[in-house]
Coordinates of C-alpha atoms in Angstrom, one line a residue:
M1 CA -50.0 64.1 -30.5
K2 CA -47.8 64.1 -27.5
Q3 CA -48.7 65.0 -23.9
T4 CA -46.4 65.5 -20.9
I5 CA -48.1 64.9 -17.6
T6 CA -46.8 65.1 -14.0
I7 CA -48.7 62.8 -11.7
M8 CA -49.6 64.3 -8.3
M9 CA -50.3 61.5 -5.8
L10 CA -52.9 63.4 -3.8
L11 CA -51.4 63.0 -0.3
V12 CA -50.7 66.5 0.7
A13 CA -51.7 67.2 4.2
N14 CA -49.8 69.6 6.5
A15 CA -47.1 68.9 4.2
L16 CA -45.5 66.6 1.9
S17 CA -46.0 63.1 0.5
T18 CA -45.1 59.7 1.9
F19 CA -43.6 57.2 -0.4
A20 CA -41.7 53.9 -0.4
Q21 CA -39.9 51.7 -2.9
E22 CA -40.5 48.3 -4.4
T23 CA -38.9 45.0 -3.4
Y24 CA -37.0 44.3 -6.6
E25 CA -35.5 47.8 -6.8
N26 CA -34.6 47.6 -3.1
A27 CA -32.8 44.3 -3.6
R28 CA -30.4 45.9 -6.1
L29 CA -29.4 48.5 -3.4
A30 CA -29.1 46.1 -0.5
S31 CA -26.6 43.5 -1.9
H32 CA -22.9 44.1 -2.3
D33 CA -20.1 42.9 -4.6
L34 CA -16.6 41.4 -3.9
N35 CA -14.4 44.4 -4.4
G36 CA -11.4 46.2 -2.7
T37 CA -7.7 45.8 -2.9
A38 CA -6.2 43.4 -5.3
R39 CA -4.8 41.2 -2.5
Y40 CA -8.3 41.0 -0.8
V41 CA -10.1 40.1 -4.1
G42 CA -7.3 37.7 -5.2
M43 CA -7.9 35.7 -2.0
G44 CA -11.7 35.7 -2.5
G45 CA -12.2 38.2 0.3
A46 CA -11.5 35.4 2.8
M47 CA -9.3 37.7 5.0
D48 CA -11.6 38.5 7.9
A49 CA -9.5 36.5 10.4
L50 CA -6.2 37.0 8.6
G51 CA -6.5 40.8 8.6
A52 CA -3.8 43.4 7.8
D53 CA -5.6 44.5 4.7
L54 CA -7.5 47.8 4.3
S55 CA -10.5 46.0 2.7
T56 CA -11.3 44.2 5.9
I57 CA -12.3 47.6 7.3
S58 CA -15.9 46.9 6.2
S59 CA -16.1 43.1 6.5
N60 CA -14.3 42.7 9.9
P61 CA -13.0 45.9 11.4
A62 CA -10.7 44.0 13.8
G63 CA -8.5 43.1 10.7
I64 CA -7.2 46.7 10.8
G65 CA -5.8 45.9 14.3
L66 CA -3.3 43.5 12.8
F67 CA -1.4 46.3 11.1
R68 CA 2.0 47.0 12.8
S69 CA 3.0 49.8 10.6
S70 CA 1.2 52.6 8.8
A71 CA 0.2 52.0 5.2
I72 CA -1.6 53.6 2.2
S73 CA -3.0 52.1 -1.0
G74 CA -5.0 52.8 -4.1
T75 CA -6.7 50.5 -6.6
L76 CA -7.8 50.8 -10.2
G77 CA -10.2 48.3 -11.8
F78 CA -11.4 47.2 -15.2
I79 CA -14.7 45.4 -15.8
S80 CA -15.9 43.5 -18.9
K81 CA -19.4 42.1 -19.2
Q82 CA -19.4 38.8 -21.1
G83 CA -22.3 37.8 -23.4
S84 CA -24.1 41.1 -23.3
R85 CA -25.2 42.7 -26.6
N86 CA -24.8 46.5 -27.0
F87 CA -27.9 48.3 -25.7
A88 CA -28.6 52.1 -25.6
D89 CA -25.4 53.9 -24.7
S90 CA -24.0 51.3 -22.3
K91 CA -20.5 50.1 -22.6
K92 CA -19.5 46.4 -22.1
N93 CA -16.1 47.4 -20.8
I94 CA -15.5 50.1 -18.2
T95 CA -12.7 51.3 -16.0
S96 CA -13.1 52.3 -12.4
F97 CA -11.3 53.8 -9.4
D98 CA -12.3 51.1 -6.8
Q99 CA -10.3 51.8 -3.6
A100 CA -8.2 54.3 -1.7
G101 CA -7.3 54.3 1.9
F102 CA -4.7 54.5 4.7
V103 CA -4.1 53.2 8.2
Y104 CA -2.1 54.9 10.9
A105 CA -0.6 52.4 13.3
M106 CA 0.4 53.7 16.8
R107 CA 2.3 51.4 19.2
T108 CA 1.0 51.8 22.7
S109 CA 3.3 49.2 24.3
N110 CA 5.7 46.5 23.3
D111 CA 2.9 44.2 21.9
C112 CA -0.1 46.5 21.7
F113 CA -1.3 48.9 19.0
L114 CA -4.0 51.5 18.6
N115 CA -4.8 52.0 14.9
F116 CA -6.9 54.5 12.9
A117 CA -7.9 54.0 9.3
F118 CA -10.0 55.4 6.5
N119 CA -10.9 53.5 3.3
Y120 CA -13.0 54.3 0.2
H121 CA -14.2 51.5 -2.0
K122 CA -17.1 50.7 -4.3
S123 CA -19.3 48.1 -2.6
K124 CA -21.6 47.8 -5.5
N125 CA -21.1 48.3 -9.2
F126 CA -24.5 48.4 -10.9
G127 CA -23.1 48.1 -14.5
Q128 CA -25.3 45.6 -16.3
I129 CA -26.9 45.0 -19.7
L130 CA -29.9 42.7 -19.8
T131 CA -31.8 41.8 -22.9
A132 CA -34.5 39.3 -23.7
A133 CA -37.1 38.6 -26.3
G134 CA -39.9 36.0 -26.7
R135 CA -43.2 35.2 -28.2
L136 CA -46.6 35.9 -26.6
A137 CA -49.7 33.8 -27.1
D138 CA -53.4 33.7 -26.2
G139 CA -53.8 37.4 -26.2
A140 CA -51.2 38.1 -23.6
S141 CA -49.8 41.6 -23.2
Q142 CA -48.4 44.1 -20.7
G143 CA -51.5 46.4 -21.2
R144 CA -53.8 43.5 -20.3
L145 CA -52.3 43.8 -16.8
T146 CA -54.0 47.2 -16.4
Y147 CA -57.2 46.1 -18.1
N148 CA -57.5 43.2 -15.7
K149 CA -57.2 45.5 -12.7
G150 CA -60.4 47.2 -13.9
A151 CA -62.2 44.3 -15.3
I152 CA -61.4 41.8 -12.5
G153 CA -59.8 43.8 -9.7
G154 CA -62.2 46.8 -9.8
I155 CA -59.4 49.3 -9.4
W156 CA -60.5 51.7 -12.1
G157 CA -63.6 52.3 -14.2
I158 CA -65.2 54.8 -16.4
E159 CA -66.3 56.8 -13.3
D160 CA -62.7 57.7 -12.9
M161 CA -62.6 59.7 -16.1
K162 CA -62.5 63.4 -15.7
K163 CA -61.6 65.9 -18.4
H164 CA -60.5 63.0 -20.6
E165 CA -58.0 61.8 -18.1
I166 CA -58.4 58.4 -16.4
S167 CA -57.0 58.2 -12.9
S168 CA -57.5 56.5 -9.6
N169 CA -56.6 57.1 -6.0
D170 CA -56.2 53.4 -5.4
L171 CA -52.6 52.5 -4.5
G172 CA -52.7 49.6 -6.9
F173 CA -53.0 52.0 -9.8
N174 CA -49.4 52.8 -10.8
Q175 CA -47.7 54.8 -13.4
M176 CA -47.8 52.1 -16.0
D177 CA -51.6 51.8 -15.5
Y178 CA -51.9 55.5 -16.0
L179 CA -50.0 55.4 -19.3
Y180 CA -52.0 52.5 -20.7
C181 CA -55.4 53.8 -19.5
N182 CA -54.8 57.2 -21.2
T183 CA -53.5 55.9 -24.5
I184 CA -54.9 52.6 -25.9
L185 CA -57.2 51.0 -23.3
Y186 CA -60.0 53.5 -23.5
N187 CA -61.6 53.5 -26.9
P188 CA -65.3 54.5 -26.9
L189 CA -65.3 54.5 -30.7
L190 CA -65.1 50.7 -30.7
D191 CA -67.8 50.2 -28.1
P192 CA -69.5 53.2 -26.3
V193 CA -71.0 50.8 -23.7
N194 CA -67.9 49.0 -22.8
P195 CA -65.1 51.3 -23.9
F196 CA -62.2 49.6 -22.1
V197 CA -60.3 47.1 -24.3
Y198 CA -56.9 45.4 -24.4
Y199 CA -54.8 44.2 -27.3
G200 CA -53.1 40.9 -27.5
A201 CA -49.4 40.8 -28.6
E202 CA -47.5 38.3 -30.6
Q203 CA -44.0 39.0 -29.4
Y204 CA -41.9 41.3 -27.1
D205 CA -38.4 42.7 -27.0
F206 CA -36.8 44.0 -23.8
G207 CA -33.6 45.7 -23.0
R208 CA -32.3 47.2 -19.7
S209 CA -29.1 49.1 -19.0
N210 CA -28.0 49.8 -15.4
K211 CA -25.2 52.1 -14.4
G212 CA -23.6 53.6 -11.3
Y213 CA -22.2 52.4 -8.0
I214 CA -22.4 52.6 -4.2
A215 CA -19.4 54.3 -2.7
N216 CA -18.4 53.4 0.8
Y217 CA -16.5 55.8 3.1
D218 CA -15.3 53.9 6.2
F219 CA -13.7 55.3 9.3
N220 CA -12.1 52.8 11.7
I221 CA -10.6 52.6 15.1
S222 CA -9.0 49.3 16.1
G223 CA -6.6 47.8 18.6
N224 CA -4.1 44.9 19.1
I225 CA -4.1 43.6 22.7
H226 CA -0.9 41.7 23.4
D227 CA -1.0 40.2 20.0
R228 CA -3.7 37.8 21.1
V229 CA -7.0 39.8 20.7
Y230 CA -7.8 42.3 18.0
I231 CA -10.9 44.5 18.1
G232 CA -12.3 47.1 15.7
L233 CA -15.2 49.4 15.0
T234 CA -16.0 50.9 11.7
F235 CA -18.4 53.8 10.9
G236 CA -19.6 53.5 7.4
F237 CA -21.1 56.2 5.1
K238 CA -22.6 55.2 1.7
D239 CA -23.2 57.4 -1.4
V240 CA -25.6 55.9 -4.0
H241 CA -25.4 56.7 -7.7
Y242 CA -27.8 54.5 -9.7
K243 CA -29.1 55.0 -13.3
S244 CA -31.3 52.7 -15.3
Y245 CA -32.7 52.9 -18.8
C246 CA -35.3 50.3 -20.0
E247 CA -37.1 49.7 -23.3
Y248 CA -40.0 47.2 -23.6
A249 CA -41.7 46.8 -27.0
E250 CA -44.7 44.6 -28.0
L251 CA -45.8 43.8 -31.5
Y252 CA -49.6 43.4 -31.6
G253 CA -51.6 40.8 -33.5
E254 CA -54.4 41.8 -35.8
N255 CA -56.9 44.1 -33.9
E256 CA -59.9 46.2 -34.7
A257 CA -58.1 49.5 -33.8
K258 CA -55.3 48.5 -36.3
L259 CA -52.6 49.3 -33.8
G260 CA -49.1 47.9 -34.6
G261 CA -47.8 47.8 -31.0
V262 CA -46.3 49.8 -28.2
L263 CA -42.9 50.9 -26.9
V264 CA -42.3 51.8 -23.3
E265 CA -39.2 53.8 -22.4
D266 CA -38.2 54.2 -18.7
H267 CA -35.4 56.4 -17.3
R268 CA -34.8 56.1 -13.6
K269 CA -32.2 57.6 -11.3
I270 CA -31.7 56.9 -7.6
S271 CA -29.4 58.8 -5.4
G272 CA -28.9 59.3 -1.7
T273 CA -26.9 58.3 1.4
G274 CA -26.7 55.6 4.0
V275 CA -25.0 55.0 7.3
D276 CA -24.1 51.8 9.2
V277 CA -21.8 50.5 12.0
T278 CA -19.7 47.3 11.9
A279 CA -18.0 45.8 14.9
G280 CA -15.5 42.9 14.9
I281 CA -13.1 40.8 16.9
I282 CA -10.3 38.4 16.1
V283 CA -8.8 36.0 18.7
R284 CA -5.7 34.0 18.6
P285 CA -6.7 31.3 21.1
F286 CA -3.4 29.4 21.3
D287 CA -0.3 31.2 22.3
A288 CA 2.0 28.9 20.3
S289 CA -0.2 28.9 17.1
P290 CA -0.9 31.6 14.5
F291 CA -4.5 30.2 14.1
R292 CA -7.1 32.9 14.4
I293 CA -10.9 33.0 14.5
G294 CA -13.0 36.1 13.9
F295 CA -16.5 37.4 14.3
S296 CA -18.2 40.5 13.0
I297 CA -21.6 42.0 13.1
A298 CA -22.9 44.9 10.9
T299 CA -26.0 47.0 11.6
P300 CA -28.5 47.6 8.8
T301 CA -27.6 50.4 6.4
F302 CA -30.1 53.1 7.0
Y303 CA -30.7 54.7 3.6
D304 CA -32.3 58.0 2.8
L305 CA -32.8 58.1 -0.9
K306 CA -34.3 60.1 -3.8
T307 CA -35.5 58.7 -7.0
K308 CA -36.9 60.2 -10.2
N309 CA -38.2 58.7 -13.4
T310 CA -39.3 59.7 -16.9
T311 CA -41.5 57.1 -18.5
A312 CA -43.1 57.2 -22.0
L313 CA -45.5 55.0 -23.8
L314 CA -45.5 55.3 -27.6
V315 CA -48.2 53.8 -29.7
D316 CA -47.5 52.5 -33.2
V317 CA -50.4 54.1 -35.2
S318 CA -48.7 53.9 -38.6
Q319 CA -51.4 51.4 -39.6
V320 CA -54.2 53.8 -38.9
S321 CA -52.7 57.1 -39.9
H322 CA -54.6 56.9 -43.2
V323 CA -58.0 56.4 -41.5
M324 CA -59.7 59.8 -41.5
G325 CA -60.4 61.0 -38.0
Y326 CA -58.9 57.9 -36.4
E327 CA -62.2 56.0 -36.8
T328 CA -61.1 53.1 -34.5
Y329 CA -58.5 54.8 -32.4
N330 CA -59.0 58.0 -30.4
G331 CA -56.1 58.2 -28.0
P332 CA -52.7 60.0 -28.0
S333 CA -49.9 58.4 -29.9
A334 CA -47.5 59.1 -27.0
L335 CA -47.8 60.0 -23.3
D336 CA -45.0 60.9 -20.8
I337 CA -44.8 60.9 -17.1
D338 CA -42.2 62.7 -15.0
Y339 CA -42.1 61.8 -11.3
R340 CA -39.7 62.1 -8.3
Y341 CA -40.0 61.2 -4.7
D342 CA -38.1 60.4 -1.5
F343 CA -38.0 57.1 0.4
K344 CA -36.2 55.2 3.1
M345 CA -34.9 51.7 3.3
N346 CA -33.1 49.7 6.0
T347 CA -31.0 46.7 4.8
P348 CA -30.7 43.5 7.0
W349 CA -28.3 42.9 9.8
R350 CA -25.1 41.0 8.6
F351 CA -23.1 38.4 10.6
A352 CA -19.8 36.8 9.7
L353 CA -17.7 34.0 11.2
S354 CA -14.2 33.5 9.9
A355 CA -10.9 31.6 10.5
G356 CA -7.4 32.1 9.3
H357 CA -4.1 30.2 9.6
T358 CA -0.5 30.7 8.4
I359 CA 2.1 28.1 7.9
G360 CA 5.6 29.5 8.4
Q361 CA 6.2 32.5 6.1
K362 CA 5.0 30.7 2.9
L363 CA 1.3 29.9 3.2
A364 CA -1.8 31.7 4.5
L365 CA -5.3 30.2 4.4
G366 CA -8.6 31.9 5.2
T367 CA -12.3 31.2 5.2
T368 CA -15.4 33.3 6.0
V369 CA -19.1 32.5 6.2
E370 CA -21.4 35.5 6.1
Y371 CA -25.2 35.6 6.5
A372 CA -27.9 38.2 5.9
D373 CA -31.6 37.8 5.8
Y374 CA -32.8 39.9 2.9
S375 CA -36.5 39.0 3.5
S376 CA -36.2 41.4 6.5
I377 CA -35.5 44.5 4.3
D378 CA -37.6 47.3 5.8
T379 CA -39.2 49.5 3.1
R380 CA -40.2 52.7 4.8
L381 CA -42.7 55.4 4.1
K382 CA -41.1 58.8 4.4
D383 CA -43.3 61.5 5.9
E384 CA -42.4 65.2 6.2
W385 CA -44.7 67.6 8.1
V386 CA -44.6 71.2 9.1
D387 CA -45.7 72.3 12.5
E388 CA -47.6 75.5 13.3
W389 CA -44.3 77.4 13.7
G390 CA -43.1 76.4 10.3
Y391 CA -40.5 73.8 11.4
T392 CA -40.2 70.8 9.1
Y393 CA -39.9 67.3 10.7
D394 CA -38.8 64.1 9.0
N395 CA -40.5 60.9 10.1
S396 CA -40.9 57.4 8.6
E397 CA -42.8 54.2 9.2
S398 CA -42.7 50.7 7.7
D399 CA -44.7 50.0 4.5
N400 CA -46.2 46.8 5.9
E401 CA -47.8 45.7 2.6
M402 CA -44.5 46.0 0.7
N403 CA -42.5 44.4 3.6
H404 CA -44.9 41.4 3.5
H405 CA -44.3 41.1 -0.2
T406 CA -40.5 41.2 0.4
K407 CA -40.8 38.3 2.9
K408 CA -42.6 36.3 0.2
T409 CA -40.0 37.2 -2.5
L410 CA -36.6 37.3 -0.9
K411 CA -34.8 35.1 1.6
G412 CA -31.6 34.7 3.7
V413 CA -28.3 34.6 1.9
A414 CA -25.2 32.7 3.0
T415 CA -21.9 33.7 1.4
V416 CA -18.9 31.3 1.7
K417 CA -15.5 32.6 1.0
L418 CA -12.3 30.6 0.6
G419 CA -8.8 31.9 0.0
A420 CA -5.2 31.1 0.0
E421 CA -1.8 32.9 -0.5
Y422 CA 1.5 31.1 -1.3
K423 CA 4.9 32.7 -1.3
P424 CA 7.5 30.6 -3.1
I425 CA 10.0 33.4 -2.3
P426 CA 9.5 36.3 0.1
Q427 CA 9.2 38.8 -2.7
L428 CA 6.4 36.9 -4.6
A429 CA 2.9 36.0 -3.6
L430 CA 0.4 33.8 -5.5
R431 CA -3.2 33.9 -4.6
A432 CA -6.5 32.2 -5.3
G433 CA -10.1 32.3 -4.0
Y434 CA -13.6 31.1 -4.4
N435 CA -17.0 32.5 -3.4
Y436 CA -20.5 30.9 -3.3
V437 CA -23.4 33.2 -2.7
S438 CA -26.7 31.5 -2.2
P439 CA -29.8 32.9 -4.0
M440 CA -31.5 36.0 -2.7
Y441 CA -34.7 35.5 -4.6
K442 CA -37.3 32.8 -4.1
S443 CA -38.2 31.0 -7.4
S444 CA -41.8 31.8 -6.7
G445 CA -41.2 35.5 -6.3
V446 CA -43.2 37.9 -8.6
K447 CA -43.5 41.6 -9.1
D448 CA -47.0 42.1 -7.9
G449 CA -48.7 45.2 -9.4
M450 CA -51.8 44.6 -7.2
L451 CA -50.2 45.5 -3.9
Y452 CA -52.0 48.2 -1.9
S453 CA -48.7 50.0 -1.3
W454 CA -47.0 53.3 -2.2
G455 CA -44.1 51.2 -3.5
N456 CA -46.5 49.8 -6.1
R457 CA -48.1 53.2 -6.8
V458 CA -44.9 54.7 -8.1
Q459 CA -43.8 51.7 -10.3
S460 CA -42.8 52.6 -13.8
S461 CA -41.8 49.2 -15.1
T462 CA -43.2 45.6 -14.8
D463 CA -40.1 43.5 -15.5
Y464 CA -38.2 41.5 -12.8
T465 CA -35.6 38.8 -12.6
N466 CA -35.3 36.1 -10.0
W467 CA -31.5 35.7 -9.8
K468 CA -30.0 32.4 -8.6
A469 CA -26.7 31.6 -6.9
T470 CA -23.5 33.6 -7.6
N471 CA -20.2 31.8 -8.1
R472 CA -16.9 33.7 -8.1
L473 CA -13.4 32.5 -9.0
T474 CA -10.4 34.8 -8.2
A475 CA -6.7 34.7 -8.7
G476 CA -3.9 37.1 -8.0
V477 CA -0.2 37.8 -7.8
G478 CA 1.7 40.3 -5.7
T479 CA 5.3 41.5 -5.2
N480 CA 7.2 43.6 -2.6
L481 CA 9.7 46.1 -3.7
G482 CA 11.1 47.4 -0.4
K483 CA 8.3 49.4 1.3
W484 CA 6.2 49.3 -1.9
N485 CA 3.8 46.5 -2.9
L486 CA 2.2 45.9 -6.3
D487 CA -0.7 43.5 -6.6
L488 CA -2.8 42.3 -9.5
A489 CA -6.1 40.3 -9.2
Y490 CA -8.6 38.7 -11.5
Q491 CA -12.2 37.9 -10.7
Y492 CA -14.8 36.0 -12.7
S493 CA -18.4 36.0 -11.5
R494 CA -21.5 34.4 -12.9
T495 CA -25.2 34.6 -11.9
D496 CA -28.0 32.9 -13.8
G497 CA -31.6 34.0 -13.5
D498 CA -35.2 33.7 -14.7
F499 CA -36.4 36.9 -16.4
Y500 CA -40.1 37.9 -16.7
P501 CA -41.3 41.0 -18.6
Y502 CA -44.4 41.1 -16.3
F503 CA -46.6 38.8 -14.2
D504 CA -50.4 38.9 -13.9
T505 CA -51.7 37.9 -10.6
L506 CA -55.3 38.1 -11.8
D507 CA -55.3 36.3 -15.1
K508 CA -53.6 33.0 -15.7
E509 CA -53.9 33.4 -19.5
N510 CA -51.9 36.6 -19.4
I511 CA -48.7 35.1 -18.2
V512 CA -45.4 35.0 -20.1
E513 CA -42.9 32.1 -19.8
N514 CA -39.6 33.0 -18.1
K515 CA -36.4 33.5 -20.1
K516 CA -33.1 32.2 -18.9
V517 CA -30.6 35.0 -18.5
S518 CA -27.1 35.2 -17.2
E519 CA -24.8 37.9 -15.9
K520 CA -21.1 37.1 -16.4
R521 CA -18.5 39.6 -15.3
H522 CA -14.7 39.7 -15.6
Q523 CA -12.8 42.1 -13.4
L524 CA -9.1 43.1 -13.2
L525 CA -7.7 45.1 -10.2
F526 CA -4.4 46.7 -9.7
T527 CA -3.2 48.0 -6.3
V528 CA -0.2 50.1 -5.4
G529 CA 0.6 50.2 -1.7
Y530 CA 3.2 51.8 0.5
R531 CA 4.1 51.0 4.2
F532 CA 5.9 53.4 6.5

């Protein structure tokens, strides 16, 4: 038997619902990759004070002020995911159009310029395949999470059952709880007095495939003042395209209901837009020296997003199919949920300090230190209401419960970028770079299904990963052919993490040990540019 049910969250007043998102999902959207032109990536992105590259438009807008001629460029990329096994329809190797932009340089005096620029680039590539498997002991299982909410937390009980559907208005009762309650956790044939049960599992298998990207569209105005001070302002617009598919399977141990196990399938899509503003300055403090220092500050990105998911729980009843009338099991063999909602999120402020120096015409050195406090991500409840004349208004307020969880789960991140470019001859440039990105997640962070928050209410998965530091190594080569320039870059990045299929805040016996996982990515970039 298969049912398809759309959950209505029961907050319909003058108008429409209010929802927010969850910490671990938000963290995926708030961070960014090292991406852009091949020259920028080849030098590890350490060009915020050196400037004169279109990719500095979003890191330090003043870098566009160093252009003394107009230019246009485009970049193609290739990404390979190392160590991932094939899962679902995800590809380990993908190609991507990563950057396209131009700058128009206008001389206003002998040593002053007013420049205008536009640049498109992918600030985030969500492409990832994550798989894990392990054993479960002492009766642990994902379904026991929901059981404990009723048995210990008191979130649901038999009084919630109406027309053979178990539901709850408590914000701690999420989509996963609904699926488990209405399939295997309620079994009055086993015990009419205490009909709620859970089943212990022996092992689990997990797979997740993430796809998509965040596209940046940046518009810049910048200036060069007497070749000593460079200032810039960038208005950024973001376009989010995120897709995720997840499978979580458990094999049950021997049980009275003779159930073999469960499989949870979750499809999720997030789309929407964001806006931000970045301001920067570069100063050459010594008239006789090319040494430069830079500073930039970026506002939060103000996201307005939509998400929808289809989640199914399938029960293995092959072991009881021969039992007449399902004597020990009386639930559906499969249950689906379709749900969609809108939410808002504000990312943290971002600050960067940089320095750059050139030695003659052969060597350029750059460094940047960037900081953003991801514990300050503001998850917001979106509220739309209609006045008496029929006008719709859009308002939002902070989800304080989820924001408190974010402060306990995430932390400030420092990114250190180092880069160098060496020209043995004027027509050839050799580049290298290194990045260290400190961990965003606290090792003690958990995905808490007990939060009294709309962000928890709409959860459709229980897994999470506390990712550690990211290390990036880059290298590149470039050549000039008159007004044309051709650049090639390579980037290797690695991030290790601790994966958990779920975490039970109520029951210490229902906890799974973490699995060590690693994301390794190889990237090639090729840029064609023209100056005029």
